[in-house]
Amino acid sequence: MTTYIARRLLQMIPVLLGISVIVFLLIRLGGDPVLQLVPEYFTEEQIAEVRADYGFDRPIVMQYLEFVSRAVRGDFGYSFHNRQPAWDMVTDRLPRTVQLAVAAVLLSIVVSLPLGIIAALKRNTIIDVFVTGLSVWGRSLPNFWLGIMLILLFAVNLGWFPVSGTGDFSNRPFLAHLFLPAFTLAFGLITTLTRLIRSAMLEVMREDHVRTARSKGQRERRVIARHVLRNALIPVVTVLGLQVGWLLGGAVIIEEVFAWPGMGRLMLSSIMARDNAVVQAALFVSALIIMASNLLVDITYTFLDPRIRYA
């Protein structure tokens, strides 16, 4: 396993280089960022001086090489607007996004797991039809619209939760601030996982080893827990790993709706302000999180299915 993890970490290096090229070129497609920094009354000579100060007057290959050499050291430059290190700005906001994403994943597992199991065990009954229909309907809801509706109902009208913002991690108001944005972010994942758990369990229940376990007289609850659910969770873990990118993308919108001070909201404001250094740092952090989650998913397989081994 150690050899496999080391090999996967080495494989991340060319992937990160490819991501660096894409990010660097995409940022440059937006035009000259210097024009967004200088006042309208600046002359061409003054604009050229500012461009030289930031190194935008050099060949693009040289700009890229310098960008990579600095990025390796965690130096993505300074924010054009806040005059703070871009990396520090992103890492300061990252914990809030991680809190939101982890809470969304936990909520989705807690809700979708029993729903999927019940739908599979009650196949072709009114319960199954209701759960499946609710999942299909819920998947069609835009998460930003759902967030606004939850704010209007539970925050504005009922006053059960705060409208926006966050609180201290160590106290109850933090959980009150966290619940609505986390549930909004988790809702789409809940609908996906519910249907996936149902279909995976139905597929595993038709396999020979499940029939063998039942023929040996094992209790149905034991058969479901040890032989069905454990094998059915493998595709669920795969989807969870693939949904990390979706969670980060959804967090951008959810954080804006709920005024949650996370990395997604910082990225959105930086894109609107064309603060390239911050955007680049945020995209790199997102790429690292996605690659790390994929590695974690592969490692989790070995715990769910002992037959899986990595050389």
PDB file of C-alpha atoms in Angstrom:
ATOM      1  CA  MET A   1       0.000   0.000   0.000  1.00  0.00           C
ATOM      2  CA  THR A   2       2.846   2.386   0.836  1.00  0.00           C
ATOM      3  CA  THR A   3       4.392   1.797  -2.589  1.00  0.00           C
ATOM      4  CA  TYR A   4       1.053   2.433  -4.267  1.00  0.00           C
ATOM      5  CA  ILE A   5       0.506   5.695  -2.385  1.00  0.00           C
ATOM      6  CA  ALA A   6       4.031   6.867  -3.241  1.00  0.00           C
ATOM      7  CA  ARG A   7       3.455   6.036  -6.906  1.00  0.00           C
ATOM      8  CA  ARG A   8       0.159   7.907  -6.942  1.00  0.00           C
ATOM      9  CA  LEU A   9       1.786  10.946  -5.353  1.00  0.00           C
ATOM     10  CA  LEU A  10       4.457  10.927  -8.058  1.00  0.00           C
ATOM     11  CA  GLN A  11       1.751  10.668 -10.723  1.00  0.00           C
ATOM     12  CA  MET A  12       0.204  13.852  -9.369  1.00  0.00           C
ATOM     13  CA  ILE A  13       3.238  15.880 -10.452  1.00  0.00           C
ATOM     14  CA  PRO A  14       2.590  15.774 -14.238  1.00  0.00           C
ATOM     15  CA  VAL A  15      -1.120  16.267 -13.568  1.00  0.00           C
ATOM     16  CA  LEU A  16      -0.378  19.424 -11.590  1.00  0.00           C
ATOM     17  CA  LEU A  17       1.905  20.646 -14.366  1.00  0.00           C
ATOM     18  CA  GLY A  18      -0.880  20.131 -16.887  1.00  0.00           C
ATOM     19  CA  ILE A  19      -3.309  21.955 -14.626  1.00  0.00           C
ATOM     20  CA  SER A  20      -0.822  24.806 -14.239  1.00  0.00           C
ATOM     21  CA  VAL A  21      -0.653  25.230 -18.026  1.00  0.00           C
ATOM     22  CA  ILE A  22      -4.444  25.247 -18.377  1.00  0.00           C
ATOM     23  CA  VAL A  23      -4.965  27.654 -15.474  1.00  0.00           C
ATOM     24  CA  PHE A  24      -2.222  29.986 -16.684  1.00  0.00           C
ATOM     25  CA  LEU A  25      -3.576  30.145 -20.231  1.00  0.00           C
ATOM     26  CA  LEU A  26      -7.217  30.494 -19.188  1.00  0.00           C
ATOM     27  CA  ILE A  27      -6.379  33.422 -16.934  1.00  0.00           C
ATOM     28  CA  ARG A  28      -4.550  35.130 -19.802  1.00  0.00           C
ATOM     29  CA  LEU A  29      -7.527  34.683 -22.133  1.00  0.00           C
ATOM     30  CA  GLY A  30      -9.391  37.253 -20.068  1.00  0.00           C
ATOM     31  CA  GLY A  31      -7.285  40.078 -21.451  1.00  0.00           C
ATOM     32  CA  ASP A  32      -4.776  42.427 -19.883  1.00  0.00           C
ATOM     33  CA  PRO A  33      -5.437  42.605 -16.112  1.00  0.00           C
ATOM     34  CA  VAL A  34      -3.405  45.801 -15.855  1.00  0.00           C
ATOM     35  CA  LEU A  35      -6.215  47.705 -17.555  1.00  0.00           C
ATOM     36  CA  GLN A  36      -8.432  46.813 -14.592  1.00  0.00           C
ATOM     37  CA  LEU A  37      -5.899  48.176 -12.105  1.00  0.00           C
ATOM     38  CA  VAL A  38      -4.978  51.564 -13.476  1.00  0.00           C
ATOM     39  CA  PRO A  39      -7.219  54.650 -13.505  1.00  0.00           C
ATOM     40  CA  GLU A  40      -8.728  55.785 -16.772  1.00  0.00           C
ATOM     41  CA  TYR A  41      -6.536  58.883 -16.910  1.00  0.00           C
ATOM     42  CA  PHE A  42      -3.275  56.858 -17.075  1.00  0.00           C
ATOM     43  CA  THR A  43      -1.264  57.369 -20.230  1.00  0.00           C
ATOM     44  CA  GLU A  44       0.132  54.539 -22.338  1.00  0.00           C
ATOM     45  CA  GLU A  45       3.579  55.120 -20.826  1.00  0.00           C
ATOM     46  CA  GLN A  46       2.219  54.824 -17.287  1.00  0.00           C
ATOM     47  CA  ILE A  47       0.278  51.679 -18.199  1.00  0.00           C
ATOM     48  CA  ALA A  48       3.452  50.199 -19.679  1.00  0.00           C
ATOM     49  CA  GLU A  49       5.320  50.920 -16.440  1.00  0.00           C
ATOM     50  CA  VAL A  50       2.667  49.138 -14.378  1.00  0.00           C
ATOM     51  CA  ARG A  51       2.722  46.224 -16.815  1.00  0.00           C
ATOM     52  CA  ALA A  52       6.504  45.999 -16.437  1.00  0.00           C
ATOM     53  CA  ASP A  53       6.219  46.090 -12.634  1.00  0.00           C
ATOM     54  CA  TYR A  54       4.008  43.008 -12.702  1.00  0.00           C
ATOM     55  CA  GLY A  55       6.113  41.272 -15.360  1.00  0.00           C
ATOM     56  CA  PHE A  56       3.361  41.219 -17.977  1.00  0.00           C
ATOM     57  CA  ASP A  57       5.658  42.719 -20.599  1.00  0.00           C
ATOM     58  CA  ARG A  58       7.820  39.601 -20.844  1.00  0.00           C
ATOM     59  CA  PRO A  59       7.249  36.647 -23.224  1.00  0.00           C
ATOM     60  CA  ILE A  60       4.436  34.392 -22.098  1.00  0.00           C
ATOM     61  CA  VAL A  61       6.772  31.397 -21.783  1.00  0.00           C
ATOM     62  CA  MET A  62       8.952  33.300 -19.323  1.00  0.00           C
ATOM     63  CA  GLN A  63       5.859  34.378 -17.411  1.00  0.00           C
ATOM     64  CA  TYR A  64       4.732  30.757 -17.150  1.00  0.00           C
ATOM     65  CA  LEU A  65       8.113  29.475 -15.969  1.00  0.00           C
ATOM     66  CA  GLU A  66       8.254  32.131 -13.282  1.00  0.00           C
ATOM     67  CA  PHE A  67       4.682  31.334 -12.305  1.00  0.00           C
ATOM     68  CA  VAL A  68       5.523  27.624 -11.860  1.00  0.00           C
ATOM     69  CA  SER A  69       8.743  28.315  -9.951  1.00  0.00           C
ATOM     70  CA  ARG A  70       6.854  30.519  -7.510  1.00  0.00           C
ATOM     71  CA  ALA A  71       3.856  28.192  -7.246  1.00  0.00           C
ATOM     72  CA  VAL A  72       6.120  25.335  -6.138  1.00  0.00           C
ATOM     73  CA  ARG A  73       7.097  27.488  -3.161  1.00  0.00           C
ATOM     74  CA  GLY A  74       3.477  28.435  -2.449  1.00  0.00           C
ATOM     75  CA  ASP A  75       3.954  31.926  -3.871  1.00  0.00           C
ATOM     76  CA  PHE A  76       1.119  32.877  -6.213  1.00  0.00           C
ATOM     77  CA  GLY A  77       1.825  36.570  -6.014  1.00  0.00           C
ATOM     78  CA  TYR A  78      -0.165  39.318  -4.369  1.00  0.00           C
ATOM     79  CA  SER A  79      -3.801  40.224  -4.755  1.00  0.00           C
ATOM     80  CA  PHE A  80      -4.233  43.188  -7.082  1.00  0.00           C
ATOM     81  CA  HIS A  81      -6.890  44.703  -4.838  1.00  0.00           C
ATOM     82  CA  ASN A  82      -6.061  43.687  -1.256  1.00  0.00           C
ATOM     83  CA  ARG A  83      -2.270  43.739  -1.594  1.00  0.00           C
ATOM     84  CA  GLN A  84      -2.097  40.511   0.415  1.00  0.00           C
ATOM     85  CA  PRO A  85      -0.423  37.214  -0.567  1.00  0.00           C
ATOM     86  CA  ALA A  86      -2.907  35.276  -2.696  1.00  0.00           C
ATOM     87  CA  TRP A  87      -1.968  31.966  -1.091  1.00  0.00           C
ATOM     88  CA  ASP A  88      -2.609  33.326   2.404  1.00  0.00           C
ATOM     89  CA  MET A  89      -5.992  34.695   1.372  1.00  0.00           C
ATOM     90  CA  VAL A  90      -7.060  31.318  -0.021  1.00  0.00           C
ATOM     91  CA  THR A  91      -5.762  29.236   2.889  1.00  0.00           C
ATOM     92  CA  ASP A  92      -7.461  31.581   5.358  1.00  0.00           C
ATOM     93  CA  ARG A  93     -10.819  30.936   3.686  1.00  0.00           C
ATOM     94  CA  LEU A  94     -10.242  27.232   2.963  1.00  0.00           C
ATOM     95  CA  PRO A  95     -11.218  25.894   6.433  1.00  0.00           C
ATOM     96  CA  ARG A  96     -14.709  27.390   6.097  1.00  0.00           C
ATOM     97  CA  THR A  97     -15.226  25.680   2.747  1.00  0.00           C
ATOM     98  CA  VAL A  98     -13.922  22.397   4.158  1.00  0.00           C
ATOM     99  CA  GLN A  99     -16.355  22.689   7.074  1.00  0.00           C
ATOM    100  CA  LEU A 100     -19.226  23.264   4.666  1.00  0.00           C
ATOM    101  CA  ALA A 101     -18.230  20.397   2.351  1.00  0.00           C
ATOM    102  CA  VAL A 102     -17.642  17.897   5.178  1.00  0.00           C
ATOM    103  CA  ALA A 103     -20.971  18.796   6.778  1.00  0.00           C
ATOM    104  CA  ALA A 104     -22.696  18.357   3.406  1.00  0.00           C
ATOM    105  CA  VAL A 105     -21.121  14.925   2.895  1.00  0.00           C
ATOM    106  CA  LEU A 106     -22.062  13.775   6.400  1.00  0.00           C
ATOM    107  CA  LEU A 107     -25.626  15.012   5.951  1.00  0.00           C
ATOM    108  CA  SER A 108     -25.930  13.290   2.584  1.00  0.00           C
ATOM    109  CA  ILE A 109     -24.710   9.977   4.024  1.00  0.00           C
ATOM    110  CA  VAL A 110     -26.950  10.161   7.095  1.00  0.00           C
ATOM    111  CA  VAL A 111     -30.046  10.896   4.989  1.00  0.00           C
ATOM    112  CA  SER A 112     -29.429   8.904   1.796  1.00  0.00           C
ATOM    113  CA  LEU A 113     -28.187   5.676   3.402  1.00  0.00           C
ATOM    114  CA  PRO A 114     -31.424   4.765   5.231  1.00  0.00           C
ATOM    115  CA  LEU A 115     -33.561   6.042   2.345  1.00  0.00           C
ATOM    116  CA  GLY A 116     -31.667   3.932  -0.189  1.00  0.00           C
ATOM    117  CA  ILE A 117     -31.766   0.839   2.022  1.00  0.00           C
ATOM    118  CA  ILE A 118     -35.500   1.178   2.681  1.00  0.00           C
ATOM    119  CA  ALA A 119     -36.236   1.730  -1.021  1.00  0.00           C
ATOM    120  CA  ALA A 120     -34.254  -1.400  -1.939  1.00  0.00           C
ATOM    121  CA  LEU A 121     -35.844  -3.593   0.732  1.00  0.00           C
ATOM    122  CA  LYS A 122     -39.333  -2.291  -0.157  1.00  0.00           C
ATOM    123  CA  ARG A 123     -38.852  -2.604  -3.905  1.00  0.00           C
ATOM    124  CA  ASN A 124     -41.913  -1.903  -6.074  1.00  0.00           C
ATOM    125  CA  THR A 125     -43.948  -0.725  -3.096  1.00  0.00           C
ATOM    126  CA  ILE A 126     -45.426   2.707  -2.485  1.00  0.00           C
ATOM    127  CA  ILE A 127     -42.424   3.506  -0.278  1.00  0.00           C
ATOM    128  CA  ASP A 128     -40.008   2.711  -3.097  1.00  0.00           C
ATOM    129  CA  VAL A 129     -41.998   4.774  -5.579  1.00  0.00           C
ATOM    130  CA  PHE A 130     -42.153   7.707  -3.176  1.00  0.00           C
ATOM    131  CA  VAL A 131     -38.413   7.678  -2.355  1.00  0.00           C
ATOM    132  CA  THR A 132     -37.390   7.250  -5.998  1.00  0.00           C
ATOM    133  CA  GLY A 133     -39.783   9.939  -7.198  1.00  0.00           C
ATOM    134  CA  LEU A 134     -38.614  12.318  -4.495  1.00  0.00           C
ATOM    135  CA  SER A 135     -34.999  11.708  -5.524  1.00  0.00           C
ATOM    136  CA  VAL A 136     -35.710  12.426  -9.185  1.00  0.00           C
ATOM    137  CA  TRP A 137     -37.691  15.549  -8.320  1.00  0.00           C
ATOM    138  CA  GLY A 138     -35.076  16.782  -5.879  1.00  0.00           C
ATOM    139  CA  ARG A 139     -32.280  16.360  -8.382  1.00  0.00           C
ATOM    140  CA  SER A 140     -33.991  18.818 -10.729  1.00  0.00           C
ATOM    141  CA  LEU A 141     -34.021  21.655  -8.163  1.00  0.00           C
ATOM    142  CA  PRO A 142     -31.339  24.335  -8.614  1.00  0.00           C
ATOM    143  CA  ASN A 143     -29.370  24.558  -5.379  1.00  0.00           C
ATOM    144  CA  PHE A 144     -29.329  28.365  -5.349  1.00  0.00           C
ATOM    145  CA  TRP A 145     -33.144  28.441  -5.598  1.00  0.00           C
ATOM    146  CA  LEU A 146     -33.424  25.855  -2.843  1.00  0.00           C
ATOM    147  CA  GLY A 147     -31.101  27.918  -0.659  1.00  0.00           C
ATOM    148  CA  ILE A 148     -33.184  31.054  -1.137  1.00  0.00           C
ATOM    149  CA  MET A 149     -36.395  29.162  -0.323  1.00  0.00           C
ATOM    150  CA  LEU A 150     -34.847  27.708   2.838  1.00  0.00           C
ATOM    151  CA  ILE A 151     -33.735  31.173   3.930  1.00  0.00           C
ATOM    152  CA  LEU A 152     -37.218  32.597   3.389  1.00  0.00           C
ATOM    153  CA  LEU A 153     -38.929  29.747   5.244  1.00  0.00           C
ATOM    154  CA  PHE A 154     -36.634  28.814   8.129  1.00  0.00           C
ATOM    155  CA  ALA A 155     -34.669  32.036   8.643  1.00  0.00           C
ATOM    156  CA  VAL A 156     -36.972  34.917   7.687  1.00  0.00           C
ATOM    157  CA  ASN A 157     -40.448  33.548   8.452  1.00  0.00           C
ATOM    158  CA  LEU A 158     -39.830  31.010  11.226  1.00  0.00           C
ATOM    159  CA  GLY A 159     -36.616  32.461  12.610  1.00  0.00           C
ATOM    160  CA  TRP A 160     -35.157  29.037  13.398  1.00  0.00           C
ATOM    161  CA  PHE A 161     -31.788  29.681  11.764  1.00  0.00           C
ATOM    162  CA  PRO A 162     -29.624  32.739  11.029  1.00  0.00           C
ATOM    163  CA  VAL A 163     -30.050  34.307   7.614  1.00  0.00           C
ATOM    164  CA  SER A 164     -26.366  34.364   6.678  1.00  0.00           C
ATOM    165  CA  GLY A 165     -22.821  34.480   7.917  1.00  0.00           C
ATOM    166  CA  THR A 166     -21.076  32.125  10.299  1.00  0.00           C
ATOM    167  CA  GLY A 167     -20.166  31.753  13.944  1.00  0.00           C
ATOM    168  CA  ASP A 168     -17.465  30.376  16.189  1.00  0.00           C
ATOM    169  CA  PHE A 169     -16.686  26.696  15.596  1.00  0.00           C
ATOM    170  CA  SER A 170     -16.790  25.915  19.320  1.00  0.00           C
ATOM    171  CA  ASN A 171     -20.327  27.069  20.036  1.00  0.00           C
ATOM    172  CA  ARG A 172     -23.905  26.265  19.086  1.00  0.00           C
ATOM    173  CA  PRO A 173     -24.509  29.315  16.854  1.00  0.00           C
ATOM    174  CA  PHE A 174     -21.881  27.913  14.495  1.00  0.00           C
ATOM    175  CA  LEU A 175     -23.994  24.797  13.915  1.00  0.00           C
ATOM    176  CA  ALA A 176     -27.071  26.975  13.429  1.00  0.00           C
ATOM    177  CA  HIS A 177     -25.235  29.009  10.790  1.00  0.00           C
ATOM    178  CA  LEU A 178     -23.873  25.844   9.179  1.00  0.00           C
ATOM    179  CA  PHE A 179     -27.044  23.767   8.846  1.00  0.00           C
ATOM    180  CA  LEU A 180     -28.912  25.591   6.070  1.00  0.00           C
ATOM    181  CA  PRO A 181     -25.967  26.039   3.662  1.00  0.00           C
ATOM    182  CA  ALA A 182     -24.754  22.489   4.369  1.00  0.00           C
ATOM    183  CA  PHE A 183     -28.200  21.008   3.724  1.00  0.00           C
ATOM    184  CA  THR A 184     -28.589  23.055   0.548  1.00  0.00           C
ATOM    185  CA  LEU A 185     -25.223  21.848  -0.722  1.00  0.00           C
ATOM    186  CA  ALA A 186     -25.987  18.267   0.317  1.00  0.00           C
ATOM    187  CA  PHE A 187     -29.464  18.091  -1.207  1.00  0.00           C
ATOM    188  CA  GLY A 188     -28.355  17.231  -4.732  1.00  0.00           C
ATOM    189  CA  LEU A 189     -25.902  14.664  -3.392  1.00  0.00           C
ATOM    190  CA  ILE A 190     -28.630  13.115  -1.233  1.00  0.00           C
ATOM    191  CA  THR A 191     -30.823  12.482  -4.263  1.00  0.00           C
ATOM    192  CA  THR A 192     -27.925  10.975  -6.225  1.00  0.00           C
ATOM    193  CA  LEU A 193     -26.731   8.703  -3.422  1.00  0.00           C
ATOM    194  CA  THR A 194     -30.242   7.521  -2.555  1.00  0.00           C
ATOM    195  CA  ARG A 195     -30.855   6.188  -6.050  1.00  0.00           C
ATOM    196  CA  LEU A 196     -27.341   4.772  -6.271  1.00  0.00           C
ATOM    197  CA  ILE A 197     -27.597   2.917  -2.949  1.00  0.00           C
ATOM    198  CA  ARG A 198     -30.956   1.486  -3.971  1.00  0.00           C
ATOM    199  CA  SER A 199     -29.736   0.212  -7.345  1.00  0.00           C
ATOM    200  CA  ALA A 200     -26.433  -1.093  -5.927  1.00  0.00           C
ATOM    201  CA  MET A 201     -28.198  -3.021  -3.169  1.00  0.00           C
ATOM    202  CA  LEU A 202     -30.677  -4.557  -5.600  1.00  0.00           C
ATOM    203  CA  GLU A 203     -27.794  -5.689  -7.799  1.00  0.00           C
ATOM    204  CA  VAL A 204     -25.830  -7.213  -4.908  1.00  0.00           C
ATOM    205  CA  MET A 205     -28.926  -8.954  -3.513  1.00  0.00           C
ATOM    206  CA  ARG A 206     -29.140 -10.982  -6.740  1.00  0.00           C
ATOM    207  CA  GLU A 207     -25.582 -12.317  -6.432  1.00  0.00           C
ATOM    208  CA  ASP A 208     -24.780 -15.912  -5.497  1.00  0.00           C
ATOM    209  CA  HIS A 209     -22.969 -15.221  -2.236  1.00  0.00           C
ATOM    210  CA  VAL A 210     -26.074 -13.489  -0.852  1.00  0.00           C
ATOM    211  CA  ARG A 211     -28.286 -16.444  -1.737  1.00  0.00           C
ATOM    212  CA  THR A 212     -25.709 -18.753  -0.166  1.00  0.00           C
ATOM    213  CA  ALA A 213     -25.707 -16.746   3.057  1.00  0.00           C
ATOM    214  CA  ARG A 214     -29.494 -16.914   3.227  1.00  0.00           C
ATOM    215  CA  SER A 215     -29.515 -20.651   2.515  1.00  0.00           C
ATOM    216  CA  LYS A 216     -27.193 -21.168   5.495  1.00  0.00           C
ATOM    217  CA  GLY A 217     -29.871 -19.725   7.730  1.00  0.00           C
ATOM    218  CA  GLN A 218     -28.246 -16.411   8.532  1.00  0.00           C
ATOM    219  CA  ARG A 219     -30.550 -13.718   9.828  1.00  0.00           C
ATOM    220  CA  GLU A 220     -31.764 -11.270   7.186  1.00  0.00           C
ATOM    221  CA  ARG A 221     -30.382  -8.296   9.092  1.00  0.00           C
ATOM    222  CA  ARG A 222     -26.934  -9.918   9.161  1.00  0.00           C
ATOM    223  CA  VAL A 223     -27.116 -10.735   5.446  1.00  0.00           C
ATOM    224  CA  ILE A 224     -28.012  -7.145   4.602  1.00  0.00           C
ATOM    225  CA  ALA A 225     -25.340  -5.621   6.832  1.00  0.00           C
ATOM    226  CA  ARG A 226     -22.400  -7.925   6.073  1.00  0.00           C
ATOM    227  CA  HIS A 227     -22.989  -9.185   2.551  1.00  0.00           C
ATOM    228  CA  VAL A 228     -25.233  -6.681   0.794  1.00  0.00           C
ATOM    229  CA  LEU A 229     -24.575  -3.227   2.188  1.00  0.00           C
ATOM    230  CA  ARG A 230     -20.807  -3.579   2.434  1.00  0.00           C
ATOM    231  CA  ASN A 231     -20.476  -4.503  -1.248  1.00  0.00           C
ATOM    232  CA  ALA A 232     -23.085  -1.964  -2.308  1.00  0.00           C
ATOM    233  CA  LEU A 233     -21.065   0.859  -0.732  1.00  0.00           C
ATOM    234  CA  ILE A 234     -18.165   0.466  -3.189  1.00  0.00           C
ATOM    235  CA  PRO A 235     -19.868   2.381  -6.050  1.00  0.00           C
ATOM    236  CA  VAL A 236     -21.179   4.861  -3.477  1.00  0.00           C
ATOM    237  CA  VAL A 237     -17.643   5.662  -2.351  1.00  0.00           C
ATOM    238  CA  THR A 238     -16.646   6.072  -6.001  1.00  0.00           C
ATOM    239  CA  VAL A 239     -19.405   8.591  -6.595  1.00  0.00           C
ATOM    240  CA  LEU A 240     -18.528  10.469  -3.402  1.00  0.00           C
ATOM    241  CA  GLY A 241     -14.977  10.856  -4.653  1.00  0.00           C
ATOM    242  CA  LEU A 242     -16.162  12.062  -8.043  1.00  0.00           C
ATOM    243  CA  GLN A 243     -18.582  14.508  -6.420  1.00  0.00           C
ATOM    244  CA  VAL A 244     -15.832  16.448  -4.638  1.00  0.00           C
ATOM    245  CA  GLY A 245     -15.417  18.696  -7.663  1.00  0.00           C
ATOM    246  CA  TRP A 246     -19.176  19.177  -7.788  1.00  0.00           C
ATOM    247  CA  LEU A 247     -19.207  20.087  -4.094  1.00  0.00           C
ATOM    248  CA  LEU A 248     -16.486  22.688  -4.596  1.00  0.00           C
ATOM    249  CA  GLY A 249     -18.336  24.147  -7.566  1.00  0.00           C
ATOM    250  CA  GLY A 250     -21.625  24.164  -5.690  1.00  0.00           C
ATOM    251  CA  ALA A 251     -19.945  25.767  -2.705  1.00  0.00           C
ATOM    252  CA  VAL A 252     -19.156  28.824  -4.824  1.00  0.00           C
ATOM    253  CA  ILE A 253     -22.869  29.509  -5.307  1.00  0.00           C
ATOM    254  CA  ILE A 254     -24.007  28.393  -1.856  1.00  0.00           C
ATOM    255  CA  GLU A 255     -21.394  30.507  -0.096  1.00  0.00           C
ATOM    256  CA  GLU A 256     -22.566  33.537  -2.039  1.00  0.00           C
ATOM    257  CA  VAL A 257     -26.244  32.879  -1.255  1.00  0.00           C
ATOM    258  CA  PHE A 258     -25.608  32.419   2.476  1.00  0.00           C
ATOM    259  CA  ALA A 259     -22.746  34.954   2.736  1.00  0.00           C
ATOM    260  CA  TRP A 260     -20.520  32.120   3.952  1.00  0.00           C
ATOM    261  CA  PRO A 261     -16.911  33.375   4.126  1.00  0.00           C
ATOM    262  CA  GLY A 262     -15.294  30.449   2.329  1.00  0.00           C
ATOM    263  CA  MET A 263     -12.912  29.897  -0.540  1.00  0.00           C
ATOM    264  CA  GLY A 264     -15.734  29.652  -3.071  1.00  0.00           C
ATOM    265  CA  ARG A 265     -17.029  33.118  -2.286  1.00  0.00           C
ATOM    266  CA  LEU A 266     -13.484  34.472  -2.434  1.00  0.00           C
ATOM    267  CA  MET A 267     -12.979  32.850  -5.826  1.00  0.00           C
ATOM    268  CA  LEU A 268     -16.212  34.314  -7.195  1.00  0.00           C
ATOM    269  CA  SER A 269     -15.392  37.835  -6.030  1.00  0.00           C
ATOM    270  CA  SER A 270     -11.850  37.481  -7.395  1.00  0.00           C
ATOM    271  CA  ILE A 271     -13.163  36.368 -10.781  1.00  0.00           C
ATOM    272  CA  MET A 272     -15.510  39.340 -10.931  1.00  0.00           C
ATOM    273  CA  ALA A 273     -12.657  41.678  -9.952  1.00  0.00           C
ATOM    274  CA  ARG A 274     -10.196  39.880 -12.273  1.00  0.00           C
ATOM    275  CA  ASP A 275      -7.845  39.318  -9.368  1.00  0.00           C
ATOM    276  CA  ASN A 276      -5.806  36.726 -11.241  1.00  0.00           C
ATOM    277  CA  ALA A 277      -3.387  35.785  -8.467  1.00  0.00           C
ATOM    278  CA  VAL A 278      -6.185  34.799  -6.092  1.00  0.00           C
ATOM    279  CA  VAL A 279      -8.071  32.901  -8.805  1.00  0.00           C
ATOM    280  CA  GLN A 280      -4.963  30.909  -9.698  1.00  0.00           C
ATOM    281  CA  ALA A 281      -4.275  30.032  -6.062  1.00  0.00           C
ATOM    282  CA  ALA A 282      -7.890  28.963  -5.478  1.00  0.00           C
ATOM    283  CA  LEU A 283      -7.926  26.779  -8.596  1.00  0.00           C
ATOM    284  CA  PHE A 284      -4.705  25.074  -7.554  1.00  0.00           C
ATOM    285  CA  VAL A 285      -6.028  24.356  -4.077  1.00  0.00           C
ATOM    286  CA  SER A 286      -9.208  22.937  -5.613  1.00  0.00           C
ATOM    287  CA  ALA A 287      -7.160  20.668  -7.882  1.00  0.00           C
ATOM    288  CA  LEU A 288      -5.125  19.410  -4.933  1.00  0.00           C
ATOM    289  CA  ILE A 289      -8.290  18.646  -2.960  1.00  0.00           C
ATOM    290  CA  ILE A 290      -9.828  16.701  -5.854  1.00  0.00           C
ATOM    291  CA  MET A 291      -6.679  14.625  -6.419  1.00  0.00           C
ATOM    292  CA  ALA A 292      -6.330  13.911  -2.703  1.00  0.00           C
ATOM    293  CA  SER A 293      -9.968  12.812  -2.509  1.00  0.00           C
ATOM    294  CA  ASN A 294      -9.492  10.406  -5.424  1.00  0.00           C
ATOM    295  CA  LEU A 295      -6.504   8.853  -3.649  1.00  0.00           C
ATOM    296  CA  LEU A 296      -8.529   8.554  -0.444  1.00  0.00           C
ATOM    297  CA  VAL A 297     -11.318   6.788  -2.348  1.00  0.00           C
ATOM    298  CA  ASP A 298      -8.887   4.194  -3.722  1.00  0.00           C
ATOM    299  CA  ILE A 299      -7.544   3.549  -0.226  1.00  0.00           C
ATOM    300  CA  THR A 300     -11.080   3.207   1.165  1.00  0.00           C
ATOM    301  CA  TYR A 301     -11.803   0.402  -1.322  1.00  0.00           C
ATOM    302  CA  THR A 302      -9.394  -1.897   0.541  1.00  0.00           C
ATOM    303  CA  PHE A 303     -11.401  -1.509   3.757  1.00  0.00           C
ATOM    304  CA  LEU A 304     -14.748  -2.184   2.088  1.00  0.00           C
ATOM    305  CA  ASP A 305     -13.538  -5.151   0.024  1.00  0.00           C
ATOM    306  CA  PRO A 306     -10.511  -7.103   1.344  1.00  0.00           C
ATOM    307  CA  ARG A 307     -10.093  -8.689  -2.095  1.00  0.00           C
ATOM    308  CA  ILE A 308      -8.874  -5.360  -3.475  1.00  0.00           C
ATOM    309  CA  ARG A 309      -5.129  -5.015  -3.144  1.00  0.00           C
ATOM    310  CA  TYR A 310      -2.749  -2.448  -4.618  1.00  0.00           C
ATOM    311  CA  ALA A 311       0.796  -3.432  -5.480  1.00  0.00           C
TER     312      ALA A 311
END
